[in-house]
PDB file of C-alpha atoms in Angstrom:
ATOM      1  CA  UNK K  10      -4.908 -15.775  36.978  1.00  0.00           C
ATOM      2  CA  UNK K  11      -6.902 -15.270  33.816  1.00  0.00           C
ATOM      3  CA  UNK K  12      -8.655 -17.479  31.373  1.00  0.00           C
ATOM      4  CA  UNK K  13      -6.875 -18.271  28.112  1.00  0.00           C
ATOM      5  CA  UNK K  14      -9.122 -16.951  25.382  1.00  0.00           C
ATOM      6  CA  UNK K  15      -8.529 -18.602  22.050  1.00  0.00           C
ATOM      7  CA  UNK K  16      -8.064 -16.117  19.220  1.00  0.00           C
ATOM      8  CA  UNK K  17     -10.266 -17.116  16.345  1.00  0.00           C
ATOM      9  CA  UNK K  18      -9.000 -16.496  12.805  1.00  0.00           C
ATOM     10  CA  UNK K  19     -11.005 -14.412  10.366  1.00  0.00           C
ATOM     11  CA  UNK K  20     -12.832 -16.980   8.234  1.00  0.00           C
ATOM     12  CA  UNK K  21     -14.492 -14.977   5.534  1.00  0.00           C
ATOM     13  CA  UNK K  22     -15.550 -15.856   2.030  1.00  0.00           C
ATOM     14  CA  UNK K  23     -13.634 -14.750  -1.050  1.00  0.00           C
ATOM     15  CA  UNK K  24     -16.286 -12.157  -1.878  1.00  0.00           C
ATOM     16  CA  UNK K  25     -16.132 -10.635   1.579  1.00  0.00           C
ATOM     17  CA  UNK K  26     -12.335 -10.524   1.445  1.00  0.00           C
ATOM     18  CA  UNK K  27     -12.454  -8.599  -1.828  1.00  0.00           C
ATOM     19  CA  UNK K  28     -15.123  -6.202  -0.549  1.00  0.00           C
ATOM     20  CA  UNK K  29     -12.519  -3.640   0.617  1.00  0.00           C
ATOM     21  CA  UNK K  30     -11.587  -3.104  -3.027  1.00  0.00           C
ATOM     22  CA  UNK K  31     -15.147  -2.118  -3.890  1.00  0.00           C
ATOM     23  CA  UNK K  32     -15.301  -0.042  -0.713  1.00  0.00           C
ATOM     24  CA  UNK K  33     -12.182   1.749  -1.949  1.00  0.00           C
ATOM     25  CA  UNK K  34     -13.866   2.649  -5.243  1.00  0.00           C
ATOM     26  CA  UNK K  35     -16.962   3.840  -3.388  1.00  0.00           C
ATOM     27  CA  UNK K  36     -14.802   6.001  -1.136  1.00  0.00           C
ATOM     28  CA  UNK K  37     -13.012   7.341  -4.204  1.00  0.00           C
ATOM     29  CA  UNK K  38     -16.367   8.278  -5.705  1.00  0.00           C
ATOM     30  CA  UNK K  39     -17.575   9.803  -2.435  1.00  0.00           C
ATOM     31  CA  UNK K  40     -14.380  11.830  -2.019  1.00  0.00           C
ATOM     32  CA  UNK K  41     -14.688  13.099  -5.594  1.00  0.00           C
ATOM     33  CA  UNK K  42     -18.314  14.175  -5.146  1.00  0.00           C
ATOM     34  CA  UNK K  43     -17.526  15.805  -1.814  1.00  0.00           C
ATOM     35  CA  UNK K  44     -14.624  17.692  -3.324  1.00  0.00           C
ATOM     36  CA  UNK K  45     -16.589  18.817  -6.393  1.00  0.00           C
ATOM     37  CA  UNK K  46     -19.577  20.200  -4.499  1.00  0.00           C
ATOM     38  CA  UNK K  47     -17.814  21.527  -1.398  1.00  0.00           C
ATOM     39  CA  UNK K  48     -14.578  22.850  -2.877  1.00  0.00           C
ATOM     40  CA  UNK K  49     -14.378  22.961  -6.670  1.00  0.00           C
ATOM     41  CA  UNK K  50     -17.813  24.319  -7.561  1.00  0.00           C
ATOM     42  CA  UNK K  51     -17.693  27.223  -5.063  1.00  0.00           C
ATOM     43  CA  UNK K  52     -14.254  28.170  -6.430  1.00  0.00           C
ATOM     44  CA  UNK K  53     -15.554  27.994 -10.003  1.00  0.00           C
ATOM     45  CA  UNK K  54     -18.655  30.033  -9.141  1.00  0.00           C
ATOM     46  CA  UNK K  55     -16.540  32.717  -7.549  1.00  0.00           C
ATOM     47  CA  UNK K  56     -14.160  32.846 -10.521  1.00  0.00           C
ATOM     48  CA  UNK K  57     -17.008  32.979 -13.055  1.00  0.00           C
ATOM     49  CA  UNK K  58     -18.701  35.745 -11.058  1.00  0.00           C
ATOM     50  CA  UNK K  59     -15.623  37.877 -11.568  1.00  0.00           C
ATOM     51  CA  UNK K  60     -15.777  37.349 -15.333  1.00  0.00           C
ATOM     52  CA  UNK K  61     -19.325  37.407 -16.698  1.00  0.00           C
ATOM     53  CA  UNK K  62     -18.112  37.090 -20.322  1.00  0.00           C
ATOM     54  CA  UNK K  63     -16.349  33.760 -19.832  1.00  0.00           C
ATOM     55  CA  UNK K  64     -17.013  31.165 -22.556  1.00  0.00           C
ATOM     56  CA  UNK K  65     -17.972  27.518 -21.876  1.00  0.00           C
ATOM     57  CA  UNK K  66     -14.547  26.404 -23.138  1.00  0.00           C
ATOM     58  CA  UNK K  67     -12.789  28.812 -20.803  1.00  0.00           C
ATOM     59  CA  UNK K  68     -15.012  27.677 -17.950  1.00  0.00           C
ATOM     60  CA  UNK K  69     -14.028  24.039 -18.504  1.00  0.00           C
ATOM     61  CA  UNK K  70     -10.356  24.985 -18.691  1.00  0.00           C
ATOM     62  CA  UNK K  71     -10.711  26.948 -15.456  1.00  0.00           C
ATOM     63  CA  UNK K  72     -12.417  24.000 -13.760  1.00  0.00           C
ATOM     64  CA  UNK K  73      -9.638  21.644 -14.901  1.00  0.00           C
ATOM     65  CA  UNK K  74      -7.001  23.994 -13.484  1.00  0.00           C
ATOM     66  CA  UNK K  75      -8.844  24.126 -10.148  1.00  0.00           C
ATOM     67  CA  UNK K  76      -8.934  20.323  -9.972  1.00  0.00           C
ATOM     68  CA  UNK K  77      -5.228  20.044 -10.823  1.00  0.00           C
ATOM     69  CA  UNK K  78      -4.326  22.564  -8.122  1.00  0.00           C
ATOM     70  CA  UNK K  79      -6.371  20.626  -5.563  1.00  0.00           C
ATOM     71  CA  UNK K  80      -5.151  17.124  -6.456  1.00  0.00           C
ATOM     72  CA  UNK K  81      -3.308  16.776  -3.165  1.00  0.00           C
ATOM     73  CA  UNK K  82      -6.383  17.896  -1.224  1.00  0.00           C
ATOM     74  CA  UNK K  83      -8.453  15.237  -2.974  1.00  0.00           C
ATOM     75  CA  UNK K  84      -5.852  12.568  -2.154  1.00  0.00           C
ATOM     76  CA  UNK K  85      -5.812  13.617   1.503  1.00  0.00           C
ATOM     77  CA  UNK K  86      -9.595  13.293   1.655  1.00  0.00           C
ATOM     78  CA  UNK K  87      -9.561   9.851  -0.003  1.00  0.00           C
ATOM     79  CA  UNK K  88      -6.750   8.417   2.124  1.00  0.00           C
ATOM     80  CA  UNK K  89      -8.311   9.760   5.317  1.00  0.00           C
ATOM     81  CA  UNK K  90     -11.493   7.896   4.369  1.00  0.00           C
ATOM     82  CA  UNK K  91      -9.528   4.700   3.651  1.00  0.00           C
ATOM     83  CA  UNK K  92      -7.698   4.796   6.995  1.00  0.00           C
ATOM     84  CA  UNK K  93     -10.945   5.489   8.856  1.00  0.00           C
ATOM     85  CA  UNK K  94     -12.651   2.604   7.068  1.00  0.00           C
ATOM     86  CA  UNK K  95      -9.795   0.171   7.807  1.00  0.00           C
ATOM     87  CA  UNK K  96      -9.620   1.057  11.496  1.00  0.00           C
ATOM     88  CA  UNK K  97     -13.418   0.948  11.838  1.00  0.00           C
ATOM     89  CA  UNK K  98     -13.592  -2.408  10.064  1.00  0.00           C
ATOM     90  CA  UNK K  99     -11.121  -3.988  12.460  1.00  0.00           C
ATOM     91  CA  UNK K 100     -12.695  -2.423  15.520  1.00  0.00           C
ATOM     92  CA  UNK K 101     -15.893  -4.300  14.682  1.00  0.00           C
ATOM     93  CA  UNK K 102     -14.335  -7.778  14.618  1.00  0.00           C
ATOM     94  CA  UNK K 103     -11.424  -9.699  16.052  1.00  0.00           C
ATOM     95  CA  UNK K 104      -8.426  -9.534  13.756  1.00  0.00           C
ATOM     96  CA  UNK K 105      -4.718 -10.020  13.282  1.00  0.00           C
ATOM     97  CA  UNK K 106      -4.286  -6.431  12.148  1.00  0.00           C
ATOM     98  CA  UNK K 107      -2.006  -5.522  15.049  1.00  0.00           C
ATOM     99  CA  UNK K 108      -1.391  -9.112  16.106  1.00  0.00           C
ATOM    100  CA  UNK K 109       0.035  -9.356  19.612  1.00  0.00           C
ATOM    101  CA  UNK K 110       0.229 -13.147  19.488  1.00  0.00           C
ATOM    102  CA  UNK K 111       3.641 -13.044  17.824  1.00  0.00           C
ATOM    103  CA  UNK K 112       7.035 -11.919  19.002  1.00  0.00           C
ATOM    104  CA  UNK K 113       7.216  -9.660  15.960  1.00  0.00           C
ATOM    105  CA  UNK K 114       9.211  -6.617  17.023  1.00  0.00           C
ATOM    106  CA  UNK K 115      11.547  -5.080  14.443  1.00  0.00           C
ATOM    107  CA  UNK K 116      15.220  -4.409  15.146  1.00  0.00           C
ATOM    108  CA  UNK K 117      17.614  -2.009  13.427  1.00  0.00           C
ATOM    109  CA  UNK K 118      18.953  -4.750  11.156  1.00  0.00           C
ATOM    110  CA  UNK K 119      15.434  -5.601   9.991  1.00  0.00           C
ATOM    111  CA  UNK K 120      14.682  -1.972   9.153  1.00  0.00           C
ATOM    112  CA  UNK K 121      17.962  -1.531   7.247  1.00  0.00           C
ATOM    113  CA  UNK K 122      17.229  -4.586   5.100  1.00  0.00           C
ATOM    114  CA  UNK K 123      13.655  -3.448   4.513  1.00  0.00           C
ATOM    115  CA  UNK K 124      14.983  -0.103   3.267  1.00  0.00           C
ATOM    116  CA  UNK K 125      17.450  -1.931   1.002  1.00  0.00           C
ATOM    117  CA  UNK K 126      14.671  -4.131  -0.384  1.00  0.00           C
ATOM    118  CA  UNK K 127      12.358  -1.160  -0.959  1.00  0.00           C
ATOM    119  CA  UNK K 128      15.078   0.693  -2.884  1.00  0.00           C
ATOM    120  CA  UNK K 129      15.823  -2.480  -4.821  1.00  0.00           C
ATOM    121  CA  UNK K 130      12.157  -2.771  -5.765  1.00  0.00           C
ATOM    122  CA  UNK K 131      12.139   0.839  -6.946  1.00  0.00           C
ATOM    123  CA  UNK K 132      15.224   0.310  -9.095  1.00  0.00           C
ATOM    124  CA  UNK K 133      13.922  -3.055 -10.289  1.00  0.00           C
ATOM    125  CA  UNK K 134      10.569  -1.666 -11.388  1.00  0.00           C
ATOM    126  CA  UNK K 135      12.263   1.059 -13.400  1.00  0.00           C
ATOM    127  CA  UNK K 136      14.634  -1.479 -14.953  1.00  0.00           C
ATOM    128  CA  UNK K 137      11.704  -3.655 -16.033  1.00  0.00           C
ATOM    129  CA  UNK K 138       9.877  -0.612 -17.419  1.00  0.00           C
ATOM    130  CA  UNK K 139      12.897   0.376 -19.539  1.00  0.00           C
ATOM    131  CA  UNK K 140      12.972  -3.181 -20.928  1.00  0.00           C
ATOM    132  CA  UNK K 141       9.296  -3.880 -21.633  1.00  0.00           C
ATOM    133  CA  UNK K 142       8.119  -0.449 -22.811  1.00  0.00           C
ATOM    134  CA  UNK K 143      10.169  -0.553 -26.067  1.00  0.00           C
ATOM    135  CA  UNK K 144       8.762  -4.044 -26.714  1.00  0.00           C
ATOM    136  CA  UNK K 145       5.160  -2.897 -26.310  1.00  0.00           C
ATOM    137  CA  UNK K 146       4.688   0.475 -27.947  1.00  0.00           C
ATOM    138  CA  UNK K 147       1.251   0.959 -26.426  1.00  0.00           C
ATOM    139  CA  UNK K 148       2.760   1.200 -22.950  1.00  0.00           C
ATOM    140  CA  UNK K 149       4.739   4.342 -23.739  1.00  0.00           C
ATOM    141  CA  UNK K 150       1.647   6.549 -23.549  1.00  0.00           C
ATOM    142  CA  UNK K 151       0.805   5.021 -20.149  1.00  0.00           C
ATOM    143  CA  UNK K 152       4.317   5.815 -18.870  1.00  0.00           C
ATOM    144  CA  UNK K 153       4.104   9.364 -20.218  1.00  0.00           C
ATOM    145  CA  UNK K 154       0.701   9.952 -18.613  1.00  0.00           C
ATOM    146  CA  UNK K 155       1.944   8.594 -15.270  1.00  0.00           C
ATOM    147  CA  UNK K 156       5.061  10.780 -15.338  1.00  0.00           C
ATOM    148  CA  UNK K 157       3.041  13.862 -16.291  1.00  0.00           C
ATOM    149  CA  UNK K 158       0.599  13.213 -13.450  1.00  0.00           C
ATOM    150  CA  UNK K 159       3.391  12.819 -10.885  1.00  0.00           C
ATOM    151  CA  UNK K 160       5.250  15.937 -12.048  1.00  0.00           C
ATOM    152  CA  UNK K 161       2.002  17.932 -12.004  1.00  0.00           C
ATOM    153  CA  UNK K 162       1.185  16.864  -8.433  1.00  0.00           C
ATOM    154  CA  UNK K 163       4.718  17.494  -7.215  1.00  0.00           C
ATOM    155  CA  UNK K 164       4.783  20.858  -8.940  1.00  0.00           C
ATOM    156  CA  UNK K 165       1.878  22.160  -6.877  1.00  0.00           C
ATOM    157  CA  UNK K 166       3.576  21.768  -3.481  1.00  0.00           C
ATOM    158  CA  UNK K 167       6.629  19.532  -3.042  1.00  0.00           C
ATOM    159  CA  UNK K 168       6.500  19.197   0.750  1.00  0.00           C
ATOM    160  CA  UNK K 169       2.773  18.502   0.790  1.00  0.00           C
ATOM    161  CA  UNK K 170       3.200  15.991  -2.047  1.00  0.00           C
ATOM    162  CA  UNK K 171       5.915  14.134  -0.127  1.00  0.00           C
ATOM    163  CA  UNK K 172       3.709  13.921   2.972  1.00  0.00           C
ATOM    164  CA  UNK K 173       0.644  12.747   1.038  1.00  0.00           C
ATOM    165  CA  UNK K 174       2.131  10.473  -1.643  1.00  0.00           C
ATOM    166  CA  UNK K 175       5.193   9.427   0.317  1.00  0.00           C
ATOM    167  CA  UNK K 176       3.597   8.713   3.701  1.00  0.00           C
ATOM    168  CA  UNK K 177      -0.189   9.085   3.966  1.00  0.00           C
ATOM    169  CA  UNK K 178      -1.110   7.104   0.829  1.00  0.00           C
ATOM    170  CA  UNK K 179       1.206   4.130   1.629  1.00  0.00           C
ATOM    171  CA  UNK K 180      -0.184   3.880   5.164  1.00  0.00           C
ATOM    172  CA  UNK K 181      -3.777   3.935   3.888  1.00  0.00           C
ATOM    173  CA  UNK K 182      -3.122   1.377   1.136  1.00  0.00           C
ATOM    174  CA  UNK K 183      -1.268  -1.020   3.432  1.00  0.00           C
ATOM    175  CA  UNK K 184      -3.987  -0.924   6.082  1.00  0.00           C
ATOM    176  CA  UNK K 185      -6.521  -1.656   3.350  1.00  0.00           C
ATOM    177  CA  UNK K 186      -4.740  -4.218   1.154  1.00  0.00           C
ATOM    178  CA  UNK K 187      -2.337  -6.079   3.422  1.00  0.00           C
ATOM    179  CA  UNK K 188      -4.274  -5.351   6.627  1.00  0.00           C
ATOM    180  CA  UNK K 189      -7.773  -6.167   5.402  1.00  0.00           C
ATOM    181  CA  UNK K 190      -7.623  -8.024   2.079  1.00  0.00           C
ATOM    182  CA  UNK K 191      -4.533 -10.170   2.634  1.00  0.00           C
ATOM    183  CA  UNK K 192      -5.466 -11.076   6.203  1.00  0.00           C
ATOM    184  CA  UNK K 193      -8.948 -12.183   5.202  1.00  0.00           C
ATOM    185  CA  UNK K 194      -7.738 -14.137   2.198  1.00  0.00           C
ATOM    186  CA  UNK K 195      -5.032 -15.962   4.140  1.00  0.00           C
ATOM    187  CA  UNK K 196      -7.655 -17.411   6.474  1.00  0.00           C
ATOM    188  CA  UNK K 197      -9.924 -18.330   3.571  1.00  0.00           C
ATOM    189  CA  UNK K 198      -7.281 -20.185   1.584  1.00  0.00           C
ATOM    190  CA  UNK K 199      -3.543 -20.718   1.279  1.00  0.00           C
ATOM    191  CA  UNK K 200      -0.795 -18.128   1.738  1.00  0.00           C
ATOM    192  CA  UNK K 201       0.209 -18.195  -1.986  1.00  0.00           C
ATOM    193  CA  UNK K 202      -3.449 -17.661  -2.878  1.00  0.00           C
ATOM    194  CA  UNK K 203      -3.643 -14.703  -0.478  1.00  0.00           C
ATOM    195  CA  UNK K 204      -0.390 -13.199  -1.789  1.00  0.00           C
ATOM    196  CA  UNK K 205      -1.467 -13.532  -5.428  1.00  0.00           C
ATOM    197  CA  UNK K 206      -5.030 -12.312  -4.974  1.00  0.00           C
ATOM    198  CA  UNK K 207      -4.174  -9.384  -2.693  1.00  0.00           C
ATOM    199  CA  UNK K 208      -1.489  -8.326  -5.195  1.00  0.00           C
ATOM    200  CA  UNK K 209      -4.086  -8.532  -7.982  1.00  0.00           C
ATOM    201  CA  UNK K 210      -6.484  -6.342  -5.981  1.00  0.00           C
ATOM    202  CA  UNK K 211      -3.648  -3.876  -5.333  1.00  0.00           C
ATOM    203  CA  UNK K 212      -2.915  -3.851  -9.060  1.00  0.00           C
ATOM    204  CA  UNK K 213      -6.550  -3.215  -9.996  1.00  0.00           C
ATOM    205  CA  UNK K 214      -6.669  -0.257  -7.618  1.00  0.00           C
ATOM    206  CA  UNK K 215      -4.086   1.492  -9.815  1.00  0.00           C
ATOM    207  CA  UNK K 216      -6.086   1.276 -13.021  1.00  0.00           C
ATOM    208  CA  UNK K 217      -6.594   2.878 -15.517  1.00  0.00           C
ATOM    209  CA  UNK K 218      -2.797   3.348 -15.636  1.00  0.00           C
ATOM    210  CA  UNK K 219      -1.700   0.139 -17.405  1.00  0.00           C
ATOM    211  CA  UNK K 220       1.990   0.416 -16.575  1.00  0.00           C
ATOM    212  CA  UNK K 221       1.258   1.212 -12.920  1.00  0.00           C
ATOM    213  CA  UNK K 222      -1.127  -1.725 -12.570  1.00  0.00           C
ATOM    214  CA  UNK K 223       1.549  -4.039 -14.023  1.00  0.00           C
ATOM    215  CA  UNK K 224       4.343  -3.169 -11.628  1.00  0.00           C
ATOM    216  CA  UNK K 225       2.128  -2.758  -8.572  1.00  0.00           C
ATOM    217  CA  UNK K 226       1.166  -6.423  -8.916  1.00  0.00           C
ATOM    218  CA  UNK K 227       4.770  -7.540  -8.439  1.00  0.00           C
ATOM    219  CA  UNK K 228       5.491  -4.970  -5.749  1.00  0.00           C
ATOM    220  CA  UNK K 229       2.259  -5.854  -3.921  1.00  0.00           C
ATOM    221  CA  UNK K 230       3.172  -9.547  -3.921  1.00  0.00           C
ATOM    222  CA  UNK K 231       6.522  -8.754  -2.255  1.00  0.00           C
ATOM    223  CA  UNK K 232       4.797  -6.528   0.317  1.00  0.00           C
ATOM    224  CA  UNK K 233       2.345  -9.317   1.213  1.00  0.00           C
ATOM    225  CA  UNK K 234       5.098 -11.944   1.413  1.00  0.00           C
ATOM    226  CA  UNK K 235       7.208  -9.721   3.687  1.00  0.00           C
ATOM    227  CA  UNK K 236       4.174  -9.067   5.896  1.00  0.00           C
ATOM    228  CA  UNK K 237       3.597 -12.813   6.237  1.00  0.00           C
ATOM    229  CA  UNK K 238       7.252 -13.404   7.135  1.00  0.00           C
ATOM    230  CA  UNK K 239       7.237 -10.759   9.881  1.00  0.00           C
ATOM    231  CA  UNK K 240       3.565 -10.786  10.977  1.00  0.00           C
ATOM    232  CA  UNK K 241       3.902  -7.046  11.514  1.00  0.00           C
ATOM    233  CA  UNK K 242       1.862  -4.493   9.540  1.00  0.00           C
ATOM    234  CA  UNK K 243       4.710  -2.001   9.912  1.00  0.00           C
ATOM    235  CA  UNK K 244       6.801  -4.088   7.497  1.00  0.00           C
ATOM    236  CA  UNK K 245       4.752  -3.436   4.324  1.00  0.00           C
ATOM    237  CA  UNK K 246       4.177   0.143   5.510  1.00  0.00           C
ATOM    238  CA  UNK K 247       7.943   0.736   5.721  1.00  0.00           C
ATOM    239  CA  UNK K 248       8.534  -0.907   2.337  1.00  0.00           C
ATOM    240  CA  UNK K 249       5.772   1.138   0.719  1.00  0.00           C
ATOM    241  CA  UNK K 250       6.824   4.453   2.279  1.00  0.00           C
ATOM    242  CA  UNK K 251      10.489   4.032   1.269  1.00  0.00           C
ATOM    243  CA  UNK K 252       9.446   2.950  -2.227  1.00  0.00           C
ATOM    244  CA  UNK K 253       7.273   6.016  -2.725  1.00  0.00           C
ATOM    245  CA  UNK K 254       9.805   8.400  -1.183  1.00  0.00           C
ATOM    246  CA  UNK K 255      12.466   7.036  -3.526  1.00  0.00           C
ATOM    247  CA  UNK K 256      10.457   8.347  -6.470  1.00  0.00           C
ATOM    248  CA  UNK K 257      10.889  11.874  -5.107  1.00  0.00           C
ATOM    249  CA  UNK K 258      14.606  11.477  -4.411  1.00  0.00           C
ATOM    250  CA  UNK K 259      15.340  10.208  -7.902  1.00  0.00           C
ATOM    251  CA  UNK K 260      13.458  13.112  -9.476  1.00  0.00           C
ATOM    252  CA  UNK K 261      16.285  15.428  -8.368  1.00  0.00           C
ATOM    253  CA  UNK K 262      17.864  16.814 -11.532  1.00  0.00           C
ATOM    254  CA  UNK K 263      21.537  15.877 -10.798  1.00  0.00           C
ATOM    255  CA  UNK K 264      20.502  12.244 -10.210  1.00  0.00           C
ATOM    256  CA  UNK K 265      18.339  12.198 -13.334  1.00  0.00           C
ATOM    257  CA  UNK K 266      21.268  13.513 -15.382  1.00  0.00           C
ATOM    258  CA  UNK K 267      23.682  10.988 -13.848  1.00  0.00           C
ATOM    259  CA  UNK K 268      21.480   7.955 -14.460  1.00  0.00           C
ATOM    260  CA  UNK K 269      20.957   9.124 -18.045  1.00  0.00           C
ATOM    261  CA  UNK K 270      24.627   8.422 -18.791  1.00  0.00           C
ATOM    262  CA  UNK K 271      26.021   4.976 -19.673  1.00  0.00           C
ATOM    263  CA  UNK K 272      27.930   4.764 -16.401  1.00  0.00           C
ATOM    264  CA  UNK K 273      24.929   5.930 -14.405  1.00  0.00           C
ATOM    265  CA  UNK K 274      22.713   3.383 -16.125  1.00  0.00           C
ATOM    266  CA  UNK K 275      25.180   0.618 -15.224  1.00  0.00           C
ATOM    267  CA  UNK K 276      25.144   1.768 -11.590  1.00  0.00           C
ATOM    268  CA  UNK K 277      21.338   1.885 -11.663  1.00  0.00           C
ATOM    269  CA  UNK K 278      21.119  -1.739 -12.862  1.00  0.00           C
ATOM    270  CA  UNK K 279      23.828  -2.997 -10.486  1.00  0.00           C
ATOM    271  CA  UNK K 280      22.404  -1.293  -7.405  1.00  0.00           C
ATOM    272  CA  UNK K 281      18.857  -2.346  -8.273  1.00  0.00           C
ATOM    273  CA  UNK K 282      19.617  -6.042  -8.785  1.00  0.00           C
ATOM    274  CA  UNK K 283      21.989  -6.136  -5.802  1.00  0.00           C
ATOM    275  CA  UNK K 284      19.542  -4.464  -3.423  1.00  0.00           C
ATOM    276  CA  UNK K 285      16.717  -6.817  -4.416  1.00  0.00           C
ATOM    277  CA  UNK K 286      18.910  -9.902  -3.921  1.00  0.00           C
ATOM    278  CA  UNK K 287      20.204  -8.691  -0.542  1.00  0.00           C
ATOM    279  CA  UNK K 288      16.751  -7.707   0.736  1.00  0.00           C
ATOM    280  CA  UNK K 289      14.944 -10.838  -0.440  1.00  0.00           C
ATOM    281  CA  UNK K 290      17.721 -13.152   0.774  1.00  0.00           C
ATOM    282  CA  UNK K 291      17.614 -11.603   4.257  1.00  0.00           C
ATOM    283  CA  UNK K 292      13.825 -11.769   4.584  1.00  0.00           C
ATOM    284  CA  UNK K 293      13.684 -15.261   3.103  1.00  0.00           C
ATOM    285  CA  UNK K 294      16.193 -16.568   5.662  1.00  0.00           C
ATOM    286  CA  UNK K 295      14.501 -14.813   8.569  1.00  0.00           C
ATOM    287  CA  UNK K 296      12.331 -17.294  10.489  1.00  0.00           C
ATOM    288  CA  UNK K 297       8.713 -16.373  11.068  1.00  0.00           C
ATOM    289  CA  UNK K 298       8.106 -14.943  14.569  1.00  0.00           C
ATOM    290  CA  UNK K 299       7.136 -17.401  17.254  1.00  0.00           C
ATOM    291  CA  UNK K 300       3.762 -17.294  18.958  1.00  0.00           C
ATOM    292  CA  UNK K 301       3.961 -16.010  22.514  1.00  0.00           C
ATOM    293  CA  UNK K 302       3.559 -18.858  24.979  1.00  0.00           C
ATOM    294  CA  UNK K 303       0.226 -17.787  26.463  1.00  0.00           C
ATOM    295  CA  UNK K 304      -1.382 -17.830  23.004  1.00  0.00           C
ATOM    296  CA  UNK K 305      -0.251 -21.325  22.053  1.00  0.00           C
ATOM    297  CA  UNK K 306      -3.280 -23.527  21.548  1.00  0.00           C
ATOM    298  CA  UNK K 307      -3.269 -26.659  23.698  1.00  0.00           C
ATOM    299  CA  UNK K 308      -5.246 -29.744  22.777  1.00  0.00           C
ATOM    300  CA  UNK K 309      -7.985 -30.163  25.391  1.00  0.00           C
ATOM    301  CA  UNK K 310      -8.268 -33.727  26.748  1.00  0.00           C
ATOM    302  CA  UNK K 311     -11.562 -35.509  26.302  1.00  0.00           C
ATOM    303  CA  UNK K 312     -14.005 -34.713  29.063  1.00  0.00           C
ATOM    304  CA  UNK K 313     -12.504 -31.286  29.810  1.00  0.00           C
ATOM    305  CA  UNK K 314     -13.230 -27.775  28.534  1.00  0.00           C
ATOM    306  CA  UNK K 315     -11.323 -24.519  28.056  1.00  0.00           C
ATOM    307  CA  UNK K 316     -12.643 -23.310  31.428  1.00  0.00           C
ATOM    308  CA  UNK K 317     -10.552 -25.997  33.119  1.00  0.00           C
ATOM    309  CA  UNK K 318      -7.341 -24.292  31.975  1.00  0.00           C
ATOM    310  CA  UNK K 319      -5.800 -21.112  33.380  1.00  0.00           C
ATOM    311  CA  UNK K 320      -2.636 -19.342  32.357  1.00  0.00           C
ATOM    312  CA  UNK K 321      -0.547 -16.856  34.280  1.00  0.00           C
TER     313      UNK K 321
END
């Protein structure tokens, strides 16, 4: 026999719920400083020592090349900090991060539909980009910069890039945004408020890329909604990982060439819209998980206390 301990929700203010975003920027700054002084500067010093006649312009170009080559290392450092911060934050207070109150296990059918939805989101985002970019000329430079950045990172080491961008970064961002921000906001207001605000925070994290901040708002809202429906942090992690991995798959030259044709473009649109509809319809119809019996709150009769109740 053991006492039934009531799980208290996280009731935090709006400012405290948004704090992880500022913590993220601080960690980004800390990771950058750590990288510069521990990795980049020693490499630059060594390279300059081998060429005493190097000009300031050449030195800056050399430094830029060092930073580009180490982009993945910098991302690993940042995401490791984010994961550590998220886990530490939840270890300090009771949370619904890995909520055991719900019967929230995933089955094979759930995972298949999550993969379908993630692919649909990837196709859908690219469809929207192809529509809105011609309407707003200023966005083209943002798309070009984003593509150049991705191709540069992938060009350094494909396997390492897949592991970092495709897996490590999604895990870190989901623990931070859906795990911390969304969970705190949902207990400070309504679910729509939490979905909207957490998606906005997720969007702001991807600045200064305008185009990336636009589509991450919509994608982040879907991630938060799916998390709420399943009450399982693995759900947004799976969606995010598949979404990011899809960007690598569709960079393969034969696929790029195929989707550049009229027929390929038609397939791209059809598959994208169909996958989104199938994924969203499935998740929307899926009932939220039930609370396990021993965690159901029972109204305590007047004159009695929680200590008067035991559960098996």
